[in-house]
XYZ file of C-alpha atoms in Angstrom:
568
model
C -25.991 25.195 -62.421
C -26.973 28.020 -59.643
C -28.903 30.781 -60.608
C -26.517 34.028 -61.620
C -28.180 37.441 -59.977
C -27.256 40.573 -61.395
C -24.577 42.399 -59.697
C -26.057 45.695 -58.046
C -23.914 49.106 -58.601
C -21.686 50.485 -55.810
C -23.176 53.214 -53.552
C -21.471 56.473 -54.337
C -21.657 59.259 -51.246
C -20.686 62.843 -52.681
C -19.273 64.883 -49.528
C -19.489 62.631 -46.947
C -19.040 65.427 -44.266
C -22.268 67.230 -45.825
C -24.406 63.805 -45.282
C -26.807 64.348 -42.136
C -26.512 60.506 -41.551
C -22.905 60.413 -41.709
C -22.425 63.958 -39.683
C -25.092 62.523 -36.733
C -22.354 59.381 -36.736
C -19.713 61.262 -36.180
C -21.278 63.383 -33.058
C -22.993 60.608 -31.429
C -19.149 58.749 -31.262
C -17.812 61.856 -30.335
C -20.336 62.045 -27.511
C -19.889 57.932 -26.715
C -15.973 58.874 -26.332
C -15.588 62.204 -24.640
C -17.911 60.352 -21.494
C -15.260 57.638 -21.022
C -12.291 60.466 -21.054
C -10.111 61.024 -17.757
C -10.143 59.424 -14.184
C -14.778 60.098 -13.772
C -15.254 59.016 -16.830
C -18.505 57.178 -17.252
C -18.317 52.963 -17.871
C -19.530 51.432 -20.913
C -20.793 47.897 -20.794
C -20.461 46.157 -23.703
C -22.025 43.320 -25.204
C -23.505 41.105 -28.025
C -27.444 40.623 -29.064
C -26.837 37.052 -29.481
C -25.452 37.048 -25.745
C -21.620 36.286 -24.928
C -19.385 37.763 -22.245
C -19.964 41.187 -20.888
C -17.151 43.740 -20.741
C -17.489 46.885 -18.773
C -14.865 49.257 -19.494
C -14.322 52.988 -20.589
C -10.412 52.047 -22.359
C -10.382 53.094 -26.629
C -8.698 49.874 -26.685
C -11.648 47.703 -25.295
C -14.220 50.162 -26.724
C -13.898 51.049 -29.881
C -13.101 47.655 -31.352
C -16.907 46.511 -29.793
C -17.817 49.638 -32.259
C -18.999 48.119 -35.501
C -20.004 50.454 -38.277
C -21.062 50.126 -41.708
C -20.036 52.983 -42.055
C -16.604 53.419 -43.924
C -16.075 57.131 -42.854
C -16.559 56.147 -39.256
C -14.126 52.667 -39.432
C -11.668 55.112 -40.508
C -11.207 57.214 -37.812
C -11.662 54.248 -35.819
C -8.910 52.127 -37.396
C -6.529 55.076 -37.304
C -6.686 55.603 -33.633
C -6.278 51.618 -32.908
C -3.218 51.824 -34.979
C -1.997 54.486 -32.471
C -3.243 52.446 -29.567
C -1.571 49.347 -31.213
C 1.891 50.608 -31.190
C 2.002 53.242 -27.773
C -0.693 52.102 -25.596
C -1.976 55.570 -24.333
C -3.682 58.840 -25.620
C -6.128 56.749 -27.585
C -9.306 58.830 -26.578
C -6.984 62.261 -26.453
C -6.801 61.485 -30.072
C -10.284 60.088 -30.868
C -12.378 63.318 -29.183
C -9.127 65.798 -30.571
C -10.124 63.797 -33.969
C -13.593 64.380 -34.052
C -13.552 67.913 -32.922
C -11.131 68.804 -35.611
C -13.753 67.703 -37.987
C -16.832 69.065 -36.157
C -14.594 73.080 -36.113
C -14.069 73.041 -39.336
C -17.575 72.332 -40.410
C -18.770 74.746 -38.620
C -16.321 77.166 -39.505
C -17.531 77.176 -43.144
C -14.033 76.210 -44.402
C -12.836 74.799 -47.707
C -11.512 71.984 -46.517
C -8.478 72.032 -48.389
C -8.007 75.645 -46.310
C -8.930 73.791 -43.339
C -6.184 70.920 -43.940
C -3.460 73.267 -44.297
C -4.386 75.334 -41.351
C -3.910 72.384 -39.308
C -1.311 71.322 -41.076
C 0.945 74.198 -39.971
C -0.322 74.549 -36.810
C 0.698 70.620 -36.113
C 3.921 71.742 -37.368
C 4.069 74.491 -34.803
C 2.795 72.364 -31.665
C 5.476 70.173 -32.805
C 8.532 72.482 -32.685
C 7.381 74.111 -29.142
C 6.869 70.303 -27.488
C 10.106 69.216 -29.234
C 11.889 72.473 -28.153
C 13.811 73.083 -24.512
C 11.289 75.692 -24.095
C 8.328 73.977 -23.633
C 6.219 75.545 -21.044
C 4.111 72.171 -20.759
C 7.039 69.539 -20.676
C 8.979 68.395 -17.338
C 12.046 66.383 -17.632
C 11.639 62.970 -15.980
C 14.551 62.333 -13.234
C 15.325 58.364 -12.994
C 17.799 59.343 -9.843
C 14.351 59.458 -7.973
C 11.451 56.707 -8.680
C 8.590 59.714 -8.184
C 8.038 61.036 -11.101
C 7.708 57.485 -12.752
C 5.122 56.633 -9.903
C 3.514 59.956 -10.883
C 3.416 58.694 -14.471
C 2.422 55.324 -13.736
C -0.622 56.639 -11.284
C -1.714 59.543 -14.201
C -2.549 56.115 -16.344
C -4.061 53.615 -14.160
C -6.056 56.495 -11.777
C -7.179 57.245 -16.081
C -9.313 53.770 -16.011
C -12.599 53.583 -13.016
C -13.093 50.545 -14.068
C -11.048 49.266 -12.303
C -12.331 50.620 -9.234
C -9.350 51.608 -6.867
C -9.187 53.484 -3.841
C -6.597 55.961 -3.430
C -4.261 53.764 -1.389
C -5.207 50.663 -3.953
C -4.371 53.211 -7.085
C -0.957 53.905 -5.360
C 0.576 50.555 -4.349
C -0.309 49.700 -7.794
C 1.500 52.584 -9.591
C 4.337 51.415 -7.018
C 4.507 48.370 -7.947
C 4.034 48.623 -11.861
C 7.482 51.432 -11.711
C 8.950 48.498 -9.570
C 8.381 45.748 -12.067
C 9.543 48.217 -14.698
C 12.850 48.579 -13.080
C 13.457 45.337 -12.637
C 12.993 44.851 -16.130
C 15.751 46.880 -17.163
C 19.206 45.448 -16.852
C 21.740 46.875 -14.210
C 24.675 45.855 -16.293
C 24.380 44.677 -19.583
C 27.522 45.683 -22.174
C 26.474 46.363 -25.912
C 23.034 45.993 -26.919
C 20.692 46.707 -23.988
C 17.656 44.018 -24.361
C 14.898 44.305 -21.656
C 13.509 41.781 -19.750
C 9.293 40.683 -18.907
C 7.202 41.082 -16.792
C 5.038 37.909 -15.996
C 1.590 38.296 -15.000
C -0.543 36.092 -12.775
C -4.274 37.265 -12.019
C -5.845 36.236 -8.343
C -9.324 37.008 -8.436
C -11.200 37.199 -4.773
C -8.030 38.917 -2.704
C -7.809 42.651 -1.969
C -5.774 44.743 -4.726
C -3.175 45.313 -1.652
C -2.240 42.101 -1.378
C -0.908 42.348 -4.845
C 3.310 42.159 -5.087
C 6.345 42.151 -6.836
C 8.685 39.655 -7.002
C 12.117 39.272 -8.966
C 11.841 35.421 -11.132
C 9.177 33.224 -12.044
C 6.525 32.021 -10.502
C 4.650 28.899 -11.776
C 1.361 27.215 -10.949
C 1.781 24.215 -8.628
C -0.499 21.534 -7.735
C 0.937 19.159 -5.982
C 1.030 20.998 -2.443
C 3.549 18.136 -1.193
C 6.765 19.039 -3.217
C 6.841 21.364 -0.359
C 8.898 19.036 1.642
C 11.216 18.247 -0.983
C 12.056 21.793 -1.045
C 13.317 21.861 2.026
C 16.106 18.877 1.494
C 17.521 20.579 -1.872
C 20.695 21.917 -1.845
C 21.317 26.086 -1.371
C 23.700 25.855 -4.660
C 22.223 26.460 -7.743
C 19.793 23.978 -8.963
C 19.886 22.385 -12.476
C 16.602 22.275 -14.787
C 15.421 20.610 -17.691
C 12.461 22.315 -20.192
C 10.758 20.313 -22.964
C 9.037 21.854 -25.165
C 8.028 18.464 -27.059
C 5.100 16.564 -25.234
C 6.185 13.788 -22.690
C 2.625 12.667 -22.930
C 2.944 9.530 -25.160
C 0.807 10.017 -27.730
C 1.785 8.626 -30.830
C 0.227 11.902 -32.572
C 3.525 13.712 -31.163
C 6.061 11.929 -33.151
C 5.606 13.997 -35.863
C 4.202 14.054 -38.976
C 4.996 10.917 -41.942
C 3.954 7.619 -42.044
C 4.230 5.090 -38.612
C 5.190 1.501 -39.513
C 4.196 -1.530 -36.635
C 5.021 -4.804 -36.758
C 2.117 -7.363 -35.741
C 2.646 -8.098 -32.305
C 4.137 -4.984 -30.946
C 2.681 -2.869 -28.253
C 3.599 0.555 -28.981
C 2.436 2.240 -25.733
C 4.836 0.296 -23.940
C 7.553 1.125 -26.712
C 6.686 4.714 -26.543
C 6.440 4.848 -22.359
C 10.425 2.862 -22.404
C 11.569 5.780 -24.777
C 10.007 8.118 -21.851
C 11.373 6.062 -18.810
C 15.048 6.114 -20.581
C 14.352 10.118 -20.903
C 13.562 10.036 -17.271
C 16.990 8.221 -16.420
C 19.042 10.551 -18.130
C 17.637 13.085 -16.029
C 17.768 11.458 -13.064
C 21.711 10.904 -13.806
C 22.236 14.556 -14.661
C 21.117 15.527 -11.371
C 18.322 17.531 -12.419
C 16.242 18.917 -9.529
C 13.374 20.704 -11.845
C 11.706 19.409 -14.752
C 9.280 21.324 -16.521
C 7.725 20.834 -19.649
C 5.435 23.309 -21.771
C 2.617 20.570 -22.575
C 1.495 17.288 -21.201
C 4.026 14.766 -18.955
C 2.878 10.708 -18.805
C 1.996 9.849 -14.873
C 4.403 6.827 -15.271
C 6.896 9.422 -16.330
C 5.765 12.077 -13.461
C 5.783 9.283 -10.649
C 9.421 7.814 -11.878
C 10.911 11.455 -11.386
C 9.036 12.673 -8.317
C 10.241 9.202 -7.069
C 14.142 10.325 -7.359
C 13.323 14.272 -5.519
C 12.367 15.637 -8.745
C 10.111 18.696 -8.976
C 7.670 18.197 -11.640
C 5.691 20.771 -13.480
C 3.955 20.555 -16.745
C 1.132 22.198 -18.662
C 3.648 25.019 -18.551
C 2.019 26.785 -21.975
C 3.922 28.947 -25.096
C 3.507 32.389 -22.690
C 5.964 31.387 -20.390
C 8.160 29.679 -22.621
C 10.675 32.633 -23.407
C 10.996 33.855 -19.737
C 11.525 30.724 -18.480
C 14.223 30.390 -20.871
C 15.647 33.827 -20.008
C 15.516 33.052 -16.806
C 17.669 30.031 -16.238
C 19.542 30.144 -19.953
C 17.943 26.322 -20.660
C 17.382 25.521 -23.915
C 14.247 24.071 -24.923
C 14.076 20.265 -25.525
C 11.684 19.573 -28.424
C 12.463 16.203 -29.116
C 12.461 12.480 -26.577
C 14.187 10.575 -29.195
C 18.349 11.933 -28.381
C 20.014 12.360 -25.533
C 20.030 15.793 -23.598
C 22.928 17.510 -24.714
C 24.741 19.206 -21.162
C 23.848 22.806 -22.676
C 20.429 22.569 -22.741
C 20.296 22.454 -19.016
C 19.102 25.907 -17.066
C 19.851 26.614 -14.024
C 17.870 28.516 -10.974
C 19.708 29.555 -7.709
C 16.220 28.744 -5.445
C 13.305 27.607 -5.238
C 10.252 28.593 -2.969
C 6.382 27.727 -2.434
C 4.211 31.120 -2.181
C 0.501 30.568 -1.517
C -2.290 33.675 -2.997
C -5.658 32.964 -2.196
C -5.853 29.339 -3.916
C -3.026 29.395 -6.384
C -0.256 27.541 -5.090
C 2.905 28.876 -6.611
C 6.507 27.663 -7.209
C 8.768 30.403 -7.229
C 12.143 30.241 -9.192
C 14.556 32.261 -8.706
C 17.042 33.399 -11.220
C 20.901 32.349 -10.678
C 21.966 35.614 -11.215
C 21.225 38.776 -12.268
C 18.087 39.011 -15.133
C 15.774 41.209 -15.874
C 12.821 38.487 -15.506
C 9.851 39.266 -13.050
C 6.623 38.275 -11.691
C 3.805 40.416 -11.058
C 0.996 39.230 -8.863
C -2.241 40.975 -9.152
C -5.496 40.835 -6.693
C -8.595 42.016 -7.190
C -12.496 41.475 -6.270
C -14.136 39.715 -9.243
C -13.287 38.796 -12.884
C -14.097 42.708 -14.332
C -11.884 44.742 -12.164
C -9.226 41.823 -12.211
C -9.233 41.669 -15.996
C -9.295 45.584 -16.513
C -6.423 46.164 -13.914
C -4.378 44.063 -15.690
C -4.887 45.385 -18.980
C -3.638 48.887 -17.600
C -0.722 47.110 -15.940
C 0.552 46.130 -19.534
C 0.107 49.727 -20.735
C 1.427 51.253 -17.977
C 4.455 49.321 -18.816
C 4.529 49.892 -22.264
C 3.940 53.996 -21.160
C 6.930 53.319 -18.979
C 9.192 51.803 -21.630
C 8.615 54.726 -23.418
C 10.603 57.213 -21.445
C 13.388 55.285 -22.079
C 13.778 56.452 -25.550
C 11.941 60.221 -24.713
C 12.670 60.742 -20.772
C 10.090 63.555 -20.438
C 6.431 63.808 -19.655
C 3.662 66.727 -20.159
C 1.800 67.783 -17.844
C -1.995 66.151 -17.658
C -5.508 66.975 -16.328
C -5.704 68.931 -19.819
C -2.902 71.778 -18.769
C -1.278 70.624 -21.466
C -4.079 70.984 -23.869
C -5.133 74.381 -22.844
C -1.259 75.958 -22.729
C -0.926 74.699 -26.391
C -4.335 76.130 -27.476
C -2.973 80.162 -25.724
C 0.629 79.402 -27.158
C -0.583 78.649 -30.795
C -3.220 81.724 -30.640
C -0.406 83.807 -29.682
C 1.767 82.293 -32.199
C -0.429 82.399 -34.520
C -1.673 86.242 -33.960
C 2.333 87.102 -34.279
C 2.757 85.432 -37.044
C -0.048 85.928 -39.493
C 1.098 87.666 -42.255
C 3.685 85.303 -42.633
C 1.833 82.449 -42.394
C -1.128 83.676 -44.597
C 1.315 84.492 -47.037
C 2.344 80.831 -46.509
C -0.982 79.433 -46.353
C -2.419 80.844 -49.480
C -5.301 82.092 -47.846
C -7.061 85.125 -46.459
C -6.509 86.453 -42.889
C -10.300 85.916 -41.984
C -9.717 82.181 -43.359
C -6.534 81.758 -41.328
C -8.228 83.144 -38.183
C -11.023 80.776 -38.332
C -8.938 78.214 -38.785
C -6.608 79.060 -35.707
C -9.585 79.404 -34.011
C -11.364 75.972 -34.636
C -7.664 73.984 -33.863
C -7.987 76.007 -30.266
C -10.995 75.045 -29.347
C -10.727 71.532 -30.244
C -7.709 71.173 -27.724
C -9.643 72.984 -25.509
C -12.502 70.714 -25.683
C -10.409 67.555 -24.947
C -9.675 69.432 -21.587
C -12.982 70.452 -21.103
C -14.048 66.508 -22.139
C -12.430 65.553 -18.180
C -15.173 67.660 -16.393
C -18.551 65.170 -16.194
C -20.626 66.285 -13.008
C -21.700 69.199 -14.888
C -19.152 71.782 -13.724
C -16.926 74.396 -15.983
C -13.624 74.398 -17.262
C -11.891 77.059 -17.251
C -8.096 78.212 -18.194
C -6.000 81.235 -15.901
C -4.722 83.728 -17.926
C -1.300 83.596 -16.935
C 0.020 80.003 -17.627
C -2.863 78.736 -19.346
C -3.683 75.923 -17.332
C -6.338 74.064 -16.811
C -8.836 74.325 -14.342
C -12.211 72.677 -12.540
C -14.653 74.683 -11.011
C -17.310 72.659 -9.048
C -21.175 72.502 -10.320
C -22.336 73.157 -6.818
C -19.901 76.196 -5.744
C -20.701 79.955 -6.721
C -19.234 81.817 -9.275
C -17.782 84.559 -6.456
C -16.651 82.061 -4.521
C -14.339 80.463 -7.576
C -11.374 81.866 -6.281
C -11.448 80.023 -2.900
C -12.665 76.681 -4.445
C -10.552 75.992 -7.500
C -7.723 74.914 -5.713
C -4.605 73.748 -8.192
C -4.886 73.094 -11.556
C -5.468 70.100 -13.353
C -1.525 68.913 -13.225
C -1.560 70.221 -9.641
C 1.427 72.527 -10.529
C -0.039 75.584 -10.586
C -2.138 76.996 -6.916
C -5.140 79.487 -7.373
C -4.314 83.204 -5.986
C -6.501 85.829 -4.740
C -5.631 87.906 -7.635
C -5.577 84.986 -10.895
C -7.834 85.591 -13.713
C -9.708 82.921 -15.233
C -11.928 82.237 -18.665
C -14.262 79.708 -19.709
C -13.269 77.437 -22.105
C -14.122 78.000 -25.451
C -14.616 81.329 -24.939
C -13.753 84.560 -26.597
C -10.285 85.967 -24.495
C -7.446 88.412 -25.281
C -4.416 85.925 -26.667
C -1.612 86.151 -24.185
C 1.731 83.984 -23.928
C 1.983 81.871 -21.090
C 4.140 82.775 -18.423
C 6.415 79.942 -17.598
C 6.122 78.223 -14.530
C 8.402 78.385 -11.226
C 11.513 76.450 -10.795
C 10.905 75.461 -7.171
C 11.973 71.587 -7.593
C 9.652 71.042 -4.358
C 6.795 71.652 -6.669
C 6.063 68.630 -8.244
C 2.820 68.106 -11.079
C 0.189 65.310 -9.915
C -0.726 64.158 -13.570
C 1.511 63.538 -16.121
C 1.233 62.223 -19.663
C 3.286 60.330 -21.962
C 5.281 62.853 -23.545
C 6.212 59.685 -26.675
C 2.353 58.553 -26.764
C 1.055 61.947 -26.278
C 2.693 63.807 -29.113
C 2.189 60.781 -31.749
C -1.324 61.140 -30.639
C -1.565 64.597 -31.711
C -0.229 63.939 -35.150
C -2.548 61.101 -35.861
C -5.533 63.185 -34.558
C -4.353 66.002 -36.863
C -3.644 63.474 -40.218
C -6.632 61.825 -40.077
C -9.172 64.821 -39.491
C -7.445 66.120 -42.528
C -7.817 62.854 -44.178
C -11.267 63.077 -43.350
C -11.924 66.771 -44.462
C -10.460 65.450 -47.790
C -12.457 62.154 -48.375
C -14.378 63.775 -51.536
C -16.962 60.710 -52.463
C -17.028 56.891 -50.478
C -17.705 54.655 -53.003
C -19.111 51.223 -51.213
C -19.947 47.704 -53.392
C -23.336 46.310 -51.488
C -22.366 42.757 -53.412
């Protein structure tokens, strides 16, 4: 019998928020995520004592899931902000450092927290209404007539990541390219239901990132560099295919599961390889011109088919499974012992060899219109390569959102700083009512205004990291850099635009310093020139969900009253 050891008592934490330990967390993350915010944004690298593969990145997604804790406050907020990142793909570390300074205001502020909670509570309530509302000073309508804004979109996210380490001209022909493979994605003419289509993508590592592409179809690895002459002899019609998704290897371990009963005497490889050869001749008599197949295809088997003009390609794998079968409308085969019913053929209207770097590729393209496409993507070494494609996916997903919500705000923290004047002018307007609301005193309701404004603010101020200011203009509220190494009478002629790029500094604009006491105002909205177009935009969908999940789980946090932990 093992030895029993007496099971120690949970540790209780009373007011986790007044713990040093706890509060020291909390700063040093904030810290660790406010360096990796906006386009200079300093890189983590990542990895384990033990050793394993190094990531360098500055993406919440990548980072904060290399962030283990034992502390349950801390996995939290951390969990909470994945869950966002999980579902919209952006605004992961606008939530995180929004988050965090929520917390860090209202500790400072002296607030009951339950005061605190429903400060912020209302004032998420009024952020929501003005971003929601036609009024929005902050908000741009997206037009799909022209493909720029979308690029503009696309660039605000991937120019977002230096780890991937683009150039200007690289950072554009990618954002091209990602609003390209987007569109193809989406279905010209498709009655009913509208379901979109997938982007495939293949990762060349040694080739320039502008010899990356586009192209409409599938494109599949291919070894054997000599089908390239039986391309040529194939008819310009469309071309029938077969997919298995059962092995064609042979094994006897892929007939299933149950019990196998041999006779003495009888050589089951051969039996098994005859099944395979008969497979082959019903293929052959079907005039199939492509045969692929998901796993493993016997050489016998390979040679017989290649023998009759019969492209072969196996080792497909499960990821390109359903756009294969999108693509040409075959029907999986998951079984060698019945006859190919006629339906489960596919079809592709061409087929072409495209060489990058050393992949060897067989294009296949679709026999009509589909919403099935290929992107290529180049890059210097395994890092860049492997972070530029991660953006690629969420640029997509940031892309798919407009769909459902075709607007975007306006980035480079204008949007931040506009809400922070609009809600203290709001707010100032407002606060009898809302202190009659509230349940609270005026002073309480002030600080609390107060410490929501300058958390927004310091997200904006979180994109400046070579040790200049941020400031705001008093007359649309934007946001604004001014250069470490330029002097202070000077400003005017060195600020530029503002963050979005909207907005152009005048001889006679006013400015503050973030986080700094200024007369509340309401920002003036912005000219309707249409040749004025913003540089940075953010995901309006990603953006705003953000903002409620930074919101709800401060408050969650300023509420947490004792963590209770069992160290069994």
């Amino acid at each position: 019998m093992s030895r029993l050891s007496k099971k120690s008592p949970s540790l209780c934490t009373d007011l986790p928020l007044d713990n040093a330990d706890i509060c020291k967390k909390l700063d040093l993350l904030r810290q660790l995520l406010r360096s990796c915010f906006g386009p200079t944004g300093r890189l983590k690298q990542v990895h384990n004592n033990i050793g394993g593969h190094v990531v360098t990145t500055s993406t919440s997604s990548v980072l904060l899931p290399a962030i283990s804790s034992s502390q349950p406050f801390i996995n939290l907020i951390k969990t909470s902000i994945l869950n966002h990142v999980s579902r919209f793909s952006d605004c992961g570390l606008f939530a995180a450092i929004l988050c965090l300074s929520l917390i860090e205001q209202a500790k400072q502020s002296g607030l009951r927290g339950n005061v605190a909670i429903r400060v912020n509570k209302h004032l998420l309530g009024l952020c929501t209404s003005y971003l929601l509302g036609e009024d929005c000073g902050c908000k741009v309508k997206l037009d799909f007539c022209s493909s720029q804004s979308l690029i503009t979109l696309a660039r605000s996210v991937i120019s977002s990541k230096p780890a991937c380490v683009l150039t200007e001209p690289e950072t554009l022909h990618i954002s091209r390219l990602a609003v390209q493979a987007f569109l193809l994605t989406v279905p010209c003419s498709s009655p009913g239901i509208v379901s979109l289509g997938k982007i495939v993508t293949v990762s060349v590592e040694g080739h320039g990132v502008l010899n990356s592409a586009v192209f409409p179809g599938v494109l599949l690895d291919m070894p054997d560099v000599f089908t390239v002459d039986k391309l040529e002899n194939l008819p310009s019609d469309a071309l029938r295919m077969v997919l298995f998704s059962a092995s064609l290897a042979g094994d006897l371990s892929e007939l299933g599961d149950g019990i196998i009963e041999v006779h003495p005497g009888v050589d089951t490889d051969s039996q098994i390889l005859d099944q395979l050869l008969e497979l082959g001749k019903q293929v052959v008599k079907d005039e199939v011109k492509l045969c692929v197949c998901q796993k493993v295809i016997h050489p016998v088997l390979q040679q017989y088919l290649r023998g009759h003009g019969i492209i072969v390609v196996e080792r497909l794998g499960i990821t390109l499974m359903e756009p294969l079968t999108q693509l040409t409308g075959a029907q999986p085969v998951a079984t060698l012992h019945t006859t190919i019913p006629a339906k489960a053929y596919g079809r592709v209207r061409d087929l072409r060899i495209r060489t990058f770097g050393s992949k060897t590729m067989l294009h296949l393209h679709p026999p009509g219109d589909c919403a099935i496409c290929t992107m290529i993507l180049c890059h210097r070494n395994e890092t860049m390569l492997n972070e530029l494609k991660g953006v690629c996916q969420k640029t997509e997903h940031v892309l798919r959102l407009t769909l459902r919500e075709p607007s975007a705000l306006l980035g480079g923290g204008c949007t931040e700083t506009h809400l922070a004047a609009y809600i203290r002018h709001k707010s100032m307007n407002e606060i009898q009512e809302t202190v009659s609301a509230l349940g609270c005193s005026q002073t309480e309701c002030l600080l609390g205004v107060e410490g929501f404004c300058r958390s927004l603010e310091a997200v904006a101020a979180a994109l400046e990291h070579d040790g200049g200011s941020s400031l705001m203009d008093l007359t649309h509220a934007h946001h604004w850099s001014h250069p470490a190494d330029v002097l202070t009478e000077h400003m005017g002629d060195s600020l530029g635009s503002c963050g979005c790029g909207i907005v152009e500094s005048s001889p006679n604009q006013k400015w503050t310093y973030l986080n700094s006491k200024y007369p509340q105002f309401s920002p003036a909205p912005l000219s309707e020139d249409a040749s004025v177009q913003p540089h940075v935009l953010d995901s309006f969908t990603a953006k705003l969900n953000a903002l409620q999940v930074a919101v709800e789980t401060a408050n969650l946090a300023l509420d947490v009253r004792y963590l209770i932990q069992d160290v069994n």
